[in-house]
Amino acid sequence: MRGTDLNTIERPYDGCGTCLLGVRRLSRVKPATSSPERQRENVLTAAASVGAHIIGWADDWEVSGATDPVTRPSLGPWLRDERGPYDGLVAAAVDRLGRNVVDCLNTGYKMRDEKKMLVTYGTTVPGTSTTPPTRTASPWKPGARRWNCARSSAGTVTRPSRPAPQAGRKARRRTASSTSGR
């Protein structure tokens, strides 16, 4: 984060509309891991890239990804509105928000419903940029058409693909009869 003053990125809640909570999670903390520092760097970079600042940290160390975000020791009280005002969440990666699509979408929908921002480092949301760099922070803003949590092979956030709808029994019969005797 060259040229970024960390004092301006981390400061108390001031009601400016860009006061974000930094979210970090790690299942196992080991002496040799650099993940907490790397996650912090990514969160700060993502917040700075959208002109936001960090008002606090929801650090859930030694917490499994399978734990529902609302019941996590540090993040849960914020999501349950027990800790104070904030304007959104910023995470080092989508997988730090939840283990599966359901957890991520529930958190995303909660942010949307409460008109809060959701920012992740290293992912893009369709429609936010025409040619995003490979490592960029992308905001999910209130009023956006959709927020999707599944990662594609390109590293972008995309809508999970749905199988094509199956034709009903009547439609299959009509197709079969129209091609067989006519």
N, CA, C and O atoms as a DFTB+ gen file, in Angstrom:
728 C
 N C O
     1  1       0.832      -1.172       0.000
     2  2       0.000       0.000       0.000
     3  2       0.882       1.243       0.000
     4  3       0.839       2.048       0.930
     5  1       1.652       1.383      -1.016
     6  2       2.544       2.528      -1.121
     7  2       1.757       3.821      -1.196
     8  3       0.758       3.913      -1.911
     9  1       2.215       4.826      -0.449
    10  2       1.602       6.143      -0.516
    11  2       0.285       6.275       0.231
    12  3      -0.365       7.317       0.139
    13  1      -0.127       5.251       0.968
    14  2      -1.380       5.317       1.712
    15  2      -1.077       5.532       3.181
    16  3      -0.287       4.795       3.772
    17  1      -1.699       6.536       3.771
    18  2      -1.517       6.827       5.188
    19  2      -2.486       5.968       5.990
    20  3      -3.700       6.154       5.914
    21  1      -1.941       5.023       6.760
    22  2      -2.791       4.113       7.522
    23  2      -3.617       4.844       8.574
    24  3      -4.673       4.348       8.969
    25  1      -3.171       6.000       9.037
    26  2      -3.952       6.753      10.017
    27  2      -5.262       7.262       9.434
    28  3      -6.233       7.450      10.168
    29  1      -5.301       7.486       8.139
    30  2      -6.544       7.953       7.521
    31  2      -7.469       6.793       7.193
    32  3      -8.673       6.994       7.031
    33  1      -6.933       5.587       7.091
    34  2      -7.770       4.429       6.777
    35  2      -8.379       3.839       8.046
    36  3      -9.497       3.326       8.009
    37  1      -7.675       3.902       9.144
    38  2      -8.202       3.397      10.410
    39  2      -8.507       4.580      11.326
    40  3      -7.607       5.250      11.832
    41  1      -9.802       4.812      11.521
    42  2     -10.213       5.890      12.413
    43  2     -11.622       5.606      12.919
    44  3     -12.317       4.761      12.355
    45  1     -12.052       6.290      13.963
    46  2     -13.370       6.008      14.555
    47  2     -14.532       6.335      13.613
    48  3     -14.371       7.033      12.612
    49  1     -15.686       5.816      13.962
    50  2     -16.916       6.082      13.218
    51  2     -17.198       7.584      13.238
    52  3     -17.177       8.218      14.293
    53  1     -17.461       8.141      12.052
    54  2     -17.754       9.576      11.975
    55  2     -19.030       9.876      11.187
    56  3     -19.348      11.041      10.950
    57  1     -19.768       8.828      10.777
    58  2     -21.033       9.035      10.079
    59  2     -20.899       9.497       8.639
    60  3     -21.862      10.000       8.060
    61  1     -19.719       9.336       8.051
    62  2     -19.476       9.823       6.686
    63  2     -20.105       8.942       5.606
    64  3     -20.153       9.339       4.442
    65  1     -20.583       7.762       5.974
    66  2     -21.178       6.853       4.987
    67  2     -20.218       5.818       4.445
    68  3     -20.620       4.927       3.697
    69  1     -18.940       5.928       4.817
    70  2     -17.940       4.951       4.362
    71  2     -17.156       4.380       5.539
    72  3     -15.964       4.098       5.415
    73  1     -17.813       4.211       6.666
    74  2     -17.190       3.650       7.871
    75  2     -17.400       2.139       7.853
    76  3     -18.485       1.655       8.175
    77  1     -16.367       1.402       7.478
    78  2     -16.495      -0.036       7.292
    79  2     -15.836      -0.823       8.419
    80  3     -14.879      -0.370       9.047
    81  1     -16.369      -1.997       8.651
    82  2     -15.808      -2.939       9.613
    83  2     -14.914      -3.918       8.859
    84  3     -15.360      -4.549       7.900
    85  1     -13.669      -4.049       9.279
    86  2     -12.753      -5.005       8.671
    87  2     -13.040      -6.406       9.180
    88  3     -13.131      -6.625      10.388
    89  1     -13.183      -7.360       8.259
    90  2     -13.511      -8.746       8.621
    91  2     -12.324      -9.637       8.286
    92  3     -11.870      -9.679       7.142
    93  1     -11.825     -10.351       9.299
    94  2     -10.750     -11.326       9.082
    95  2     -11.117     -12.602       9.816
    96  3     -11.678     -12.562      10.911
    97  1     -10.795     -13.736       9.204
    98  2     -11.061     -15.024       9.826
    99  2      -9.949     -15.973       9.460
   100  3      -9.433     -15.955       8.342
   101  1      -9.587     -16.802      10.421
   102  2      -8.574     -17.824      10.196
   103  2      -8.946     -19.034      11.034
   104  3      -9.184     -18.917      12.236
   105  1      -8.996     -20.197      10.397
   106  2      -9.379     -21.410      11.116
   107  2      -8.325     -21.828      12.135
   108  3      -8.648     -22.193      13.265
   109  1      -7.069     -21.773      11.724
   110  2      -5.987     -22.185      12.616
   111  2      -4.866     -21.155      12.567
   112  3      -4.327     -20.861      11.500
   113  1      -4.527     -20.622      13.704
   114  2      -3.420     -19.678      13.782
   115  2      -2.165     -20.465      14.122
   116  3      -2.108     -21.154      15.141
   117  1      -1.164     -20.357      13.262
   118  2       0.114     -21.034      13.479
   119  2       1.210     -19.981      13.515
   120  3       1.079     -18.932      12.884
   121  1       2.285     -20.244      14.240
   122  2       3.378     -19.261      14.319
   123  2       3.951     -18.893      12.950
   124  3       4.390     -17.759      12.755
   125  1       3.956     -19.819      12.012
   126  2       4.581     -19.567      10.714
   127  2       3.646     -18.879       9.712
   128  3       4.089     -18.527       8.619
   129  1       2.386     -18.680      10.045
   130  2       1.454     -18.119       9.071
   131  2       1.586     -16.603       8.966
   132  3       1.831     -15.916       9.957
   133  1       1.423     -16.106       7.770
   134  2       1.421     -14.655       7.565
   135  2       0.021     -14.189       7.177
   136  3      -0.174     -13.031       6.807
   137  1      -0.933     -15.079       7.263
   138  2      -2.281     -14.756       6.818
   139  2      -2.928     -13.583       7.555
   140  3      -3.564     -12.760       6.897
   141  1      -2.805     -13.456       8.884
   142  2      -3.428     -12.298       9.534
   143  2      -2.905     -10.965       8.989
   144  3      -3.685     -10.043       8.750
   145  1      -1.593     -10.865       8.795
   146  2      -1.022      -9.637       8.250
   147  2      -1.431      -9.433       6.794
   148  3      -1.725      -8.312       6.381
   149  1      -1.449     -10.509       6.022
   150  2      -1.843     -10.420       4.619
   151  2      -3.314     -10.020       4.502
   152  3      -3.673      -9.199       3.657
   153  1      -4.163     -10.604       5.357
   154  2      -5.574     -10.232       5.340
   155  2      -5.745      -8.760       5.721
   156  3      -6.552      -8.053       5.117
   157  1      -4.995      -8.300       6.714
   158  2      -5.078      -6.897       7.125
   159  2      -4.685      -5.985       5.966
   160  3      -5.371      -5.004       5.681
   161  1      -3.597      -6.308       5.311
   162  2      -3.128      -5.518       4.168
   163  2      -4.188      -5.486       3.063
   164  3      -4.456      -4.428       2.494
   165  1      -4.786      -6.629       2.762
   166  2      -5.809      -6.689       1.719
   167  2      -7.060      -5.898       2.097
   168  3      -7.645      -5.220       1.252
   169  1      -7.470      -5.981       3.360
   170  2      -8.643      -5.242       3.819
   171  2      -8.392      -3.739       3.717
   172  3      -9.242      -2.994       3.231
   173  1      -7.223      -3.300       4.176
   174  2      -6.896      -1.872       4.112
   175  2      -6.817      -1.378       2.673
   176  3      -7.273      -0.277       2.363
   177  1      -6.237      -2.194       1.797
   178  2      -6.151      -1.831       0.384
   179  2      -7.542      -1.722      -0.237
   180  3      -7.830      -0.778      -0.974
   181  1      -8.395      -2.689       0.067
   182  2      -9.757      -2.673      -0.480
   183  2     -10.524      -1.458       0.021
   184  3     -11.218      -0.803      -0.757
   185  1     -10.409      -1.151       1.302
   186  2     -11.111       0.008       1.861
   187  2     -10.606       1.304       1.216
   188  3     -11.403       2.166       0.847
   189  1      -9.299       1.437       1.083
   190  2      -8.728       2.643       0.480
   191  2      -9.161       2.800      -0.974
   192  3      -9.373       3.920      -1.439
   193  1      -9.293       1.693      -1.690
   194  2      -9.633       1.769      -3.109
   195  2     -11.055       2.267      -3.366
   196  3     -11.362       2.725      -4.467
   197  1     -11.920       2.178      -2.359
   198  2     -13.292       2.678      -2.523
   199  2     -13.521       3.943      -1.696
   200  3     -14.658       4.384      -1.531
   201  1     -12.433       4.525      -1.176
   202  2     -12.535       5.762      -0.423
   203  2     -13.155       5.608       0.954
   204  3     -13.732       6.555       1.487
   205  1     -13.041       4.424       1.531
   206  2     -13.635       4.142       2.842
   207  2     -12.548       4.084       3.911
   208  3     -11.357       4.152       3.607
   209  1     -12.971       3.961       5.149
   210  2     -12.018       3.763       6.240
   211  2     -12.541       2.700       7.198
   212  3     -13.736       2.404       7.234
   213  1     -11.622       2.136       7.969
   214  2     -11.919       1.044       8.893
   215  2     -12.191       1.631      10.277
   216  3     -11.381       2.388      10.813
   217  1     -13.344       1.269      10.848
   218  2     -13.680       1.759      12.192
   219  2     -13.388       0.717      13.267
   220  3     -13.352       1.037      14.455
   221  1     -13.182      -0.512      12.854
   222  2     -12.904      -1.583      13.803
   223  2     -12.637      -2.876      13.062
   224  3     -12.763      -2.951      11.839
   225  1     -12.269      -3.884      13.817
   226  2     -11.934      -5.184      13.239
   227  2     -12.774      -6.277      13.887
   228  3     -12.901      -6.338      15.110
   229  1     -13.339      -7.129      13.058
   230  2     -14.008      -8.339      13.527
   231  2     -13.050      -9.483      13.217
   232  3     -13.138     -10.108      12.160
   233  1     -12.142      -9.751      14.139
   234  2     -11.120     -10.783      13.958
   235  2     -11.591     -12.070      14.615
   236  3     -11.685     -12.152      15.840
   237  1     -11.881     -13.053      13.816
   238  2     -12.291     -14.361      14.324
   239  2     -11.166     -15.349      14.062
   240  3     -11.127     -15.999      13.017
   241  1     -10.246     -15.459      15.027
   242  2      -9.132     -16.406      14.919
   243  2      -9.558     -17.717      15.558
   244  3     -10.288     -17.735      16.549
   245  1      -9.096     -18.799      14.983
   246  2      -9.442     -20.152      15.447
   247  2     -10.948     -20.400      15.343
   248  3     -11.530     -21.081      16.188
   249  1     -11.569     -19.847      14.308
   250  2     -13.003     -20.037      14.069
   251  2     -13.159     -20.699      12.708
   252  3     -12.663     -20.193      11.702
   253  1     -13.842     -21.820      12.682
   254  2     -14.047     -22.561      11.447
   255  2     -14.885     -21.753      10.462
   256  3     -15.762     -20.985      10.854
   257  1     -14.599     -21.940       9.189
   258  2     -15.392     -21.314       8.139
   259  2     -16.811     -21.830       8.119
   260  3     -17.698     -21.185       7.561
   261  1     -17.041     -22.989       8.722
   262  2     -18.380     -23.567       8.762
   263  2     -19.278     -22.855       9.773
   264  3     -20.484     -23.097       9.803
   265  1     -18.702     -21.980      10.600
   266  2     -19.489     -21.242      11.587
   267  2     -20.281     -20.147      10.885
   268  3     -19.719     -19.356      10.127
   269  1     -21.577     -20.104      11.137
   270  2     -22.439     -19.088      10.548
   271  2     -21.911     -17.708      10.934
   272  3     -21.621     -17.478      12.108
   273  1     -21.778     -16.781       9.979
   274  2     -21.252     -15.454      10.298
   275  2     -21.983     -14.755      11.451
   276  3     -21.355     -14.030      12.223
   277  1     -23.270     -14.957      11.577
   278  2     -24.045     -14.298      12.635
   279  2     -23.679     -14.833      14.017
   280  3     -23.883     -14.141      15.015
   281  1     -23.140     -16.055      14.093
   282  2     -22.790     -16.634      15.394
   283  2     -21.288     -16.573      15.693
   284  3     -20.850     -17.076      16.728
   285  1     -20.509     -15.977      14.823
   286  2     -19.078     -15.840      15.093
   287  2     -18.859     -14.915      16.289
   288  3     -19.619     -13.966      16.486
   289  1     -17.825     -15.184      17.089
   290  2     -17.596     -14.378      18.293
   291  2     -17.378     -12.886      18.029
   292  3     -17.891     -12.054      18.778
   293  1     -16.637     -12.533      16.993
   294  2     -16.354     -11.116      16.739
   295  2     -17.289     -10.485      15.710
   296  3     -17.768      -9.369      15.913
   297  1     -17.551     -11.183      14.617
   298  2     -18.410     -10.625      13.564
   299  2     -19.882     -10.662      13.951
   300  3     -20.628      -9.736      13.632
   301  1     -20.306     -11.708      14.626
   302  2     -21.716     -11.886      14.976
   303  2     -22.364     -10.703      15.670
   304  3     -23.433     -10.268      15.244
   305  1     -21.757     -10.159      16.732
   306  2     -22.380      -9.007      17.401
   307  2     -22.581      -7.802      16.482
   308  3     -23.560      -7.069      16.629
   309  1     -21.667      -7.592      15.541
   310  2     -21.850      -6.496      14.586
   311  2     -23.045      -6.777      13.685
   312  3     -23.869      -5.894      13.447
   313  1     -23.140      -8.013      13.181
   314  2     -24.253      -8.361      12.276
   315  2     -25.594      -8.333      13.003
   316  3     -26.631      -8.094      12.384
   317  1     -25.576      -8.575      14.310
   318  2     -26.805      -8.533      15.105
   319  2     -27.083      -7.135      15.657
   320  3     -27.989      -6.957      16.471
   321  1     -26.307      -6.147      15.217
   322  2     -26.459      -4.741      15.628
   323  2     -26.309      -4.551      17.133
   324  3     -27.030      -3.761      17.742
   325  1     -25.370      -5.279      17.726
   326  2     -25.111      -5.169      19.159
   327  2     -23.862      -4.344      19.462
   328  3     -23.575      -4.081      20.629
   329  1     -23.113      -3.931      18.437
   330  2     -21.826      -3.278      18.676
   331  2     -21.800      -1.795      18.330
   332  3     -20.895      -1.095      18.785
   333  1     -22.712      -1.299      17.576
   334  2     -22.689       0.107      17.208
   335  2     -22.864       0.290      15.714
   336  3     -22.956      -0.684      14.967
   337  1     -22.910       1.545      15.279
   338  2     -23.152       1.820      13.857
   339  2     -21.931       1.517      12.993
   340  3     -20.789       1.654      13.432
   341  1     -22.194       1.107      11.772
   342  2     -21.174       0.909      10.747
   343  2     -21.879       0.974       9.405
   344  3     -23.086       0.748       9.327
   345  1     -21.140       1.279       8.351
   346  2     -21.741       1.467       7.033
   347  2     -21.526       0.292       6.098
   348  3     -21.969       0.339       4.950
   349  1     -20.861      -0.757       6.552
   350  2     -20.652      -1.922       5.714
   351  2     -19.482      -2.758       6.196
   352  3     -18.869      -2.482       7.227
   353  1     -19.193      -3.785       5.421
   354  2     -18.114      -4.722       5.731
   355  2     -17.078      -4.700       4.625
   356  3     -17.401      -4.469       3.459
   357  1     -15.838      -4.939       4.996
   358  2     -14.775      -5.126       4.021
   359  2     -13.980      -6.350       4.464
   360  3     -13.544      -6.443       5.612
   361  1     -13.800      -7.288       3.530
   362  2     -13.107      -8.540       3.839
   363  2     -11.954      -8.751       2.870
   364  3     -11.940      -8.206       1.766
   365  1     -10.989      -9.552       3.304
   366  2      -9.827      -9.846       2.476
   367  2     -10.199     -10.699       1.268
   368  3      -9.523     -10.642       0.241
   369  1     -11.257     -11.481       1.379
   370  2     -11.720     -12.327       0.281
   371  2     -13.146     -12.769       0.577
   372  3     -13.591     -12.726       1.724
   373  1     -13.844     -13.185      -0.441
   374  2     -15.217     -13.642      -0.270
   375  2     -15.279     -14.811       0.704
   376  3     -16.219     -14.906       1.493
   377  1     -14.288     -15.706       0.660
   378  2     -14.324     -16.879       1.542
   379  2     -14.081     -16.526       3.010
   380  3     -14.242     -17.389       3.873
   381  1     -13.704     -15.300       3.317
   382  2     -13.582     -14.866       4.713
   383  2     -14.953     -14.476       5.275
   384  3     -15.118     -14.380       6.491
   385  1     -15.932     -14.253       4.399
   386  2     -17.296     -13.928       4.834
   387  2     -18.077     -15.177       5.205
   388  3     -18.876     -15.150       6.141
   389  1     -17.859     -16.265       4.490
   390  2     -18.583     -17.495       4.764
   391  2     -18.009     -18.641       3.970
   392  3     -17.304     -18.439       2.981
   393  1     -18.310     -19.832       4.404
   394  2     -17.753     -21.006       3.761
   395  2     -18.441     -21.327       2.450
   396  3     -17.803     -21.807       1.513
   397  1     -19.753     -21.061       2.375
   398  2     -20.489     -21.484       1.184
   399  2     -21.308     -20.320       0.630
   400  3     -21.368     -19.242       1.221
   401  1     -21.927     -20.563      -0.499
   402  2     -22.704     -19.537      -1.184
   403  2     -23.841     -19.036      -0.300
   404  3     -24.136     -17.841      -0.302
   405  1     -24.480     -19.920       0.451
   406  2     -25.602     -19.519       1.299
   407  2     -25.146     -18.499       2.343
   408  3     -25.792     -17.465       2.513
   409  1     -24.038     -18.776       3.047
   410  2     -23.524     -17.830       4.044
   411  2     -23.171     -16.489       3.412
   412  3     -23.501     -15.433       3.952
   413  1     -22.506     -16.539       2.277
   414  2     -22.110     -15.301       1.600
   415  2     -23.331     -14.505       1.143
   416  3     -23.397     -13.289       1.325
   417  1     -24.290     -15.201       0.552
   418  2     -25.487     -14.500       0.084
   419  2     -26.299     -13.943       1.243
   420  3     -26.818     -12.831       1.149
   421  1     -26.419     -14.694       2.337
   422  2     -27.156     -14.180       3.496
   423  2     -26.516     -12.897       4.017
   424  3     -27.214     -11.936       4.342
   425  1     -25.201     -12.886       4.093
   426  2     -24.507     -11.678       4.541
   427  2     -24.692     -10.556       3.520
   428  3     -24.944      -9.411       3.894
   429  1     -24.567     -10.881       2.245
   430  2     -24.761      -9.882       1.191
   431  2     -26.162      -9.305       1.189
   432  3     -26.338      -8.095       1.050
   433  1     -27.162     -10.165       1.343
   434  2     -28.544      -9.681       1.377
   435  2     -28.801      -8.829       2.613
   436  3     -29.540      -7.846       2.548
   437  1     -28.198      -9.200       3.733
   438  2     -28.353      -8.387       4.949
   439  2     -27.786      -6.995       4.702
   440  3     -28.411      -5.996       5.059
   441  1     -26.608      -6.924       4.097
   442  2     -26.005      -5.630       3.797
   443  2     -26.886      -4.835       2.829
   444  3     -27.092      -3.636       3.014
   445  1     -27.401      -5.502       1.804
   446  2     -28.268      -4.836       0.836
   447  2     -29.537      -4.304       1.503
   448  3     -29.921      -3.151       1.301
   449  1     -30.178      -5.154       2.295
   450  2     -31.432      -4.763       2.945
   451  2     -31.240      -3.597       3.905
   452  3     -32.148      -2.787       4.089
   453  1     -30.059      -3.508       4.518
   454  2     -29.771      -2.432       5.460
   455  2     -29.079      -1.251       4.784
   456  3     -28.629      -0.319       5.449
   457  1     -28.998      -1.303       3.443
   458  2     -28.371      -0.229       2.651
   459  2     -26.917       0.003       3.068
   460  3     -26.460       1.140       3.182
   461  1     -26.205      -1.101       3.291
   462  2     -24.799      -1.030       3.679
   463  2     -23.925      -1.540       2.546
   464  3     -24.395      -2.251       1.658
   465  1     -22.657      -1.174       2.584
   466  2     -21.713      -1.547       1.551
   467  2     -21.008      -2.854       1.919
   468  3     -20.787      -3.138       3.096
   469  1     -20.660      -3.639       0.907
   470  2     -19.892      -4.867       1.093
   471  2     -18.739      -4.834       0.101
   472  3     -18.953      -4.766      -1.110
   473  1     -17.515      -4.882       0.619
   474  2     -16.331      -4.777      -0.226
   475  2     -15.447      -5.984       0.041
   476  3     -15.229      -6.355       1.195
   477  1     -14.939      -6.595      -1.017
   478  2     -13.975      -7.683      -0.861
   479  2     -12.772      -7.397      -1.745
   480  3     -12.896      -6.773      -2.799
   481  1     -11.629      -7.849      -1.314
   482  2     -10.389      -7.660      -2.057
   483  2     -10.219      -8.800      -3.055
   484  3     -10.431      -9.964      -2.718
   485  1      -9.835      -8.461      -4.285
   486  2      -9.488      -9.479      -5.261
   487  2     -10.654     -10.111      -5.988
   488  3     -10.478     -11.148      -6.628
   489  1     -11.832      -9.530      -5.915
   490  2     -12.974     -10.050      -6.655
   491  2     -13.654      -8.899      -7.363
   492  3     -13.521      -7.740      -6.970
   493  1     -14.377      -9.232      -8.404
   494  2     -15.134      -8.205      -9.105
   495  2     -16.585      -8.616      -9.174
   496  3     -16.913      -9.802      -9.210
   497  1     -17.441      -7.627      -9.192
   498  2     -18.869      -7.858      -9.320
   499  2     -19.262      -7.440     -10.721
   500  3     -18.884      -6.350     -11.153
   501  1     -20.013      -8.267     -11.456
   502  2     -20.390      -7.903     -12.818
   503  2     -21.028      -6.513     -12.866
   504  3     -21.897      -6.179     -12.061
   505  1     -20.569      -5.716     -13.836
   506  2     -21.145      -4.397     -14.014
   507  2     -20.430      -3.291     -13.258
   508  3     -20.827      -2.131     -13.368
   509  1     -19.370      -3.612     -12.480
   510  2     -18.695      -2.566     -11.721
   511  2     -17.496      -2.003     -12.455
   512  3     -17.061      -0.892     -12.154
   513  1     -16.953      -2.738     -13.407
   514  2     -15.779      -2.258     -14.117
   515  2     -15.720      -2.942     -15.466
   516  3     -16.091      -4.109     -15.588
   517  1     -15.257      -2.228     -16.483
   518  2     -15.187      -2.842     -17.802
   519  2     -13.981      -3.751     -17.935
   520  3     -14.114      -4.862     -18.448
   521  1     -12.823      -3.324     -17.498
   522  2     -11.632      -4.155     -17.559
   523  2     -10.921      -4.133     -16.221
   524  3      -9.977      -3.364     -16.037
   525  1     -11.359      -4.969     -15.276
   526  2     -10.737      -4.925     -13.956
   527  2      -9.364      -5.571     -13.955
   528  3      -9.130      -6.536     -14.683
   529  1      -8.438      -5.038     -13.131
   530  2      -7.171      -5.737     -12.956
   531  2      -7.415      -7.059     -12.228
   532  3      -8.497      -7.272     -11.679
   533  1      -6.441      -7.928     -12.220
   534  2      -6.649      -9.232     -11.601
   535  2      -6.839      -9.135     -10.100
   536  3      -7.560      -9.956      -9.533
   537  1      -6.227      -8.173      -9.433
   538  2      -6.391      -8.010      -7.992
   539  2      -6.966      -6.626      -7.742
   540  3      -6.230      -5.640      -7.738
   541  1      -8.260      -6.543      -7.536
   542  2      -8.896      -5.257      -7.316
   543  2      -9.963      -5.380      -6.248
   544  3     -10.477      -6.473      -6.013
   545  1     -10.293      -4.322      -5.622
   546  2     -11.391      -4.313      -4.656
   547  2     -12.630      -3.835      -5.375
   548  3     -12.575      -2.866      -6.132
   549  1     -13.739      -4.496      -5.150
   550  2     -14.972      -4.116      -5.816
   551  2     -16.075      -3.926      -4.803
   552  3     -16.368      -4.840      -4.032
   553  1     -16.689      -2.771      -4.785
   554  2     -17.762      -2.555      -3.824
   555  2     -19.063      -3.149      -4.295
   556  3     -19.365      -3.148      -5.488
   557  1     -19.828      -3.654      -3.361
   558  2     -21.213      -4.001      -3.628
   559  2     -21.979      -2.867      -3.009
   560  3     -21.940      -2.680      -1.793
   561  1     -22.667      -2.113      -3.816
   562  2     -23.323      -0.926      -3.301
   563  2     -24.817      -1.145      -3.207
   564  3     -25.389      -1.896      -3.998
   565  1     -25.450      -0.499      -2.249
   566  2     -26.899      -0.599      -2.123
   567  2     -27.559      -0.180      -3.429
   568  3     -27.148       0.786      -4.071
   569  1     -28.577      -0.918      -3.804
   570  2     -29.300      -0.602      -5.023
   571  2     -28.731      -1.280      -6.250
   572  3     -29.314      -1.181      -7.330
   573  1     -27.600      -1.971      -6.114
   574  2     -27.058      -2.692      -7.260
   575  2     -28.028      -3.797      -7.641
   576  3     -28.802      -4.259      -6.803
   577  1     -27.993      -4.214      -8.868
   578  2     -28.955      -5.202      -9.322
   579  2     -28.805      -6.532      -8.623
   580  3     -29.801      -7.181      -8.303
   581  1     -27.571      -6.950      -8.379
   582  2     -27.380      -8.252      -7.734
   583  2     -25.989      -8.321      -7.122
   584  3     -25.084      -7.573      -7.493
   585  1     -25.848      -9.227      -6.187
   586  2     -24.543      -9.531      -5.618
   587  2     -24.451     -11.037      -5.587
   588  3     -25.336     -11.705      -5.051
   589  1     -23.412     -11.570      -6.143
   590  2     -23.270     -13.010      -6.255
   591  2     -21.967     -13.438      -5.624
   592  3     -20.991     -12.688      -5.632
   593  1     -21.944     -14.636      -5.080
   594  2     -20.835     -15.026      -4.234
   595  2     -20.010     -16.198      -4.751
   596  3     -18.995     -16.525      -4.136
   597  1     -20.387     -16.839      -5.835
   598  2     -19.618     -17.985      -6.313
   599  2     -18.428     -17.490      -7.127
   600  3     -18.564     -16.548      -7.908
   601  1     -17.288     -18.101      -6.959
   602  2     -16.101     -17.696      -7.689
   603  2     -15.953     -18.516      -8.966
   604  3     -16.085     -19.740      -8.937
   605  1     -15.684     -17.859     -10.070
   606  2     -15.429     -18.572     -11.314
   607  2     -13.942     -18.881     -11.389
   608  3     -13.170     -18.461     -10.527
   609  1     -13.547     -19.613     -12.414
   610  2     -12.141     -19.958     -12.561
   611  2     -11.294     -18.718     -12.816
   612  3     -10.089     -18.738     -12.564
   613  1     -11.894     -17.645     -13.309
   614  2     -11.154     -16.413     -13.567
   615  2     -10.970     -15.585     -12.301
   616  3     -10.295     -14.557     -12.325
   617  1     -11.575     -16.033     -11.178
   618  2     -11.418     -15.313      -9.931
   619  2     -12.427     -14.203      -9.737
   620  3     -12.278     -13.388      -8.827
   621  1     -13.447     -14.155     -10.570
   622  2     -14.452     -13.119     -10.421
   623  2     -15.680     -13.682      -9.737
   624  3     -15.880     -14.896      -9.698
   625  1     -16.486     -12.811      -9.206
   626  2     -17.708     -13.229      -8.549
   627  2     -18.803     -13.288      -9.598
   628  3     -19.061     -12.308     -10.297
   629  1     -19.436     -14.428      -9.700
   630  2     -20.453     -14.600     -10.736
   631  2     -21.679     -15.292     -10.164
   632  3     -21.624     -15.882      -9.085
   633  1     -22.773     -15.217     -10.887
   634  2     -23.991     -15.905     -10.490
   635  2     -23.802     -17.404     -10.734
   636  3     -23.355     -17.805     -11.808
   637  1     -24.140     -18.230      -9.745
   638  2     -24.046     -19.668      -9.974
   639  2     -24.922     -20.054     -11.159
   640  3     -26.053     -19.583     -11.278
   641  1     -24.407     -20.904     -12.026
   642  2     -25.186     -21.278     -13.205
   643  2     -26.349     -22.174     -12.809
   644  3     -26.240     -23.007     -11.909
   645  1     -27.446     -21.984     -13.493
   646  2     -28.626     -22.804     -13.235
   647  2     -28.833     -23.728     -14.421
   648  3     -28.583     -23.342     -15.563
   649  1     -29.284     -24.934     -14.160
   650  2     -29.559     -25.825     -15.293
   651  2     -30.731     -25.277     -16.082
   652  3     -31.607     -24.606     -15.536
   653  1     -30.736     -25.569     -17.371
   654  2     -31.832     -25.112     -18.226
   655  2     -33.128     -25.762     -17.760
   656  3     -33.134     -26.930     -17.372
   657  1     -34.227     -25.011     -17.798
   658  2     -35.492     -25.595     -17.365
   659  2     -35.894     -26.742     -18.273
   660  3     -35.735     -26.678     -19.492
   661  1     -36.411     -27.778     -17.665
   662  2     -36.859     -28.935     -18.424
   663  2     -38.241     -28.675     -18.999
   664  3     -39.095     -28.082     -18.338
   665  1     -38.456     -29.112     -20.206
   666  2     -39.772     -28.959     -20.830
   667  2     -40.761     -29.861     -20.109
   668  3     -40.428     -30.980     -19.719
   669  1     -41.967     -29.369     -19.940
   670  2     -43.007     -30.150     -19.279
   671  2     -43.453     -31.321     -20.134
   672  3     -43.086     -31.417     -21.306
   673  1     -44.250     -32.219     -19.545
   674  2     -44.718     -33.417     -20.233
   675  2     -45.513     -33.058     -21.486
   676  3     -45.318     -33.681     -22.530
   677  1     -46.405     -32.065     -21.407
   678  2     -47.205     -31.680     -22.570
   679  2     -46.325     -31.160     -23.689
   680  3     -46.548     -31.488     -24.854
   681  1     -45.341     -30.362     -23.359
   682  2     -44.456     -29.809     -24.387
   683  2     -43.662     -30.914     -25.066
   684  3     -43.450     -30.861     -26.277
   685  1     -43.213     -31.924     -24.302
   686  2     -42.468     -33.028     -24.912
   687  2     -43.369     -33.832     -25.832
   688  3     -42.943     -34.242     -26.912
   689  1     -44.638     -34.068     -25.410
   690  2     -45.572     -34.804     -26.252
   691  2     -45.850     -34.052     -27.537
   692  3     -45.850     -34.640     -28.618
   693  1     -46.089     -32.753     -27.425
   694  2     -46.388     -31.931     -28.585
   695  2     -45.206     -31.958     -29.549
   696  3     -45.412     -32.066     -30.758
   697  1     -43.977     -31.864     -29.052
   698  2     -42.800     -31.899     -29.904
   699  2     -42.678     -33.259     -30.573
   700  3     -42.373     -33.329     -31.763
   701  1     -42.907     -34.336     -29.840
   702  2     -42.800     -35.692     -30.386
   703  2     -43.863     -35.932     -31.451
   704  3     -43.572     -36.514     -32.496
   705  1     -45.100     -35.487     -31.195
   706  2     -46.181     -35.734     -32.159
   707  2     -46.009     -34.864     -33.398
   708  3     -46.374     -35.288     -34.494
   709  1     -45.477     -33.687     -33.255
   710  2     -45.325     -32.817     -34.419
   711  2     -44.211     -33.288     -35.333
   712  3     -44.227     -32.965     -36.521
   713  1     -43.259     -34.028     -34.833
   714  2     -42.161     -34.504     -35.673
   715  2     -42.391     -35.915     -36.179
   716  3     -41.743     -36.319     -37.145
   717  1     -43.303     -36.700     -35.559
   718  2     -43.427     -38.100     -35.935
   719  2     -44.307     -38.335     -37.139
   720  3     -43.885     -39.048     -38.050
   721  1     -45.514     -37.776     -37.203
   722  2     -46.405     -38.154     -38.288
   723  2     -46.632     -37.084     -39.310
   724  3     -47.452     -37.294     -40.203
   725  1     -46.006     -36.008     -39.258
   726  2     -46.312     -34.943     -40.193
   727  2     -45.235     -34.673     -41.127
   728  3     -45.362     -33.792     -41.977
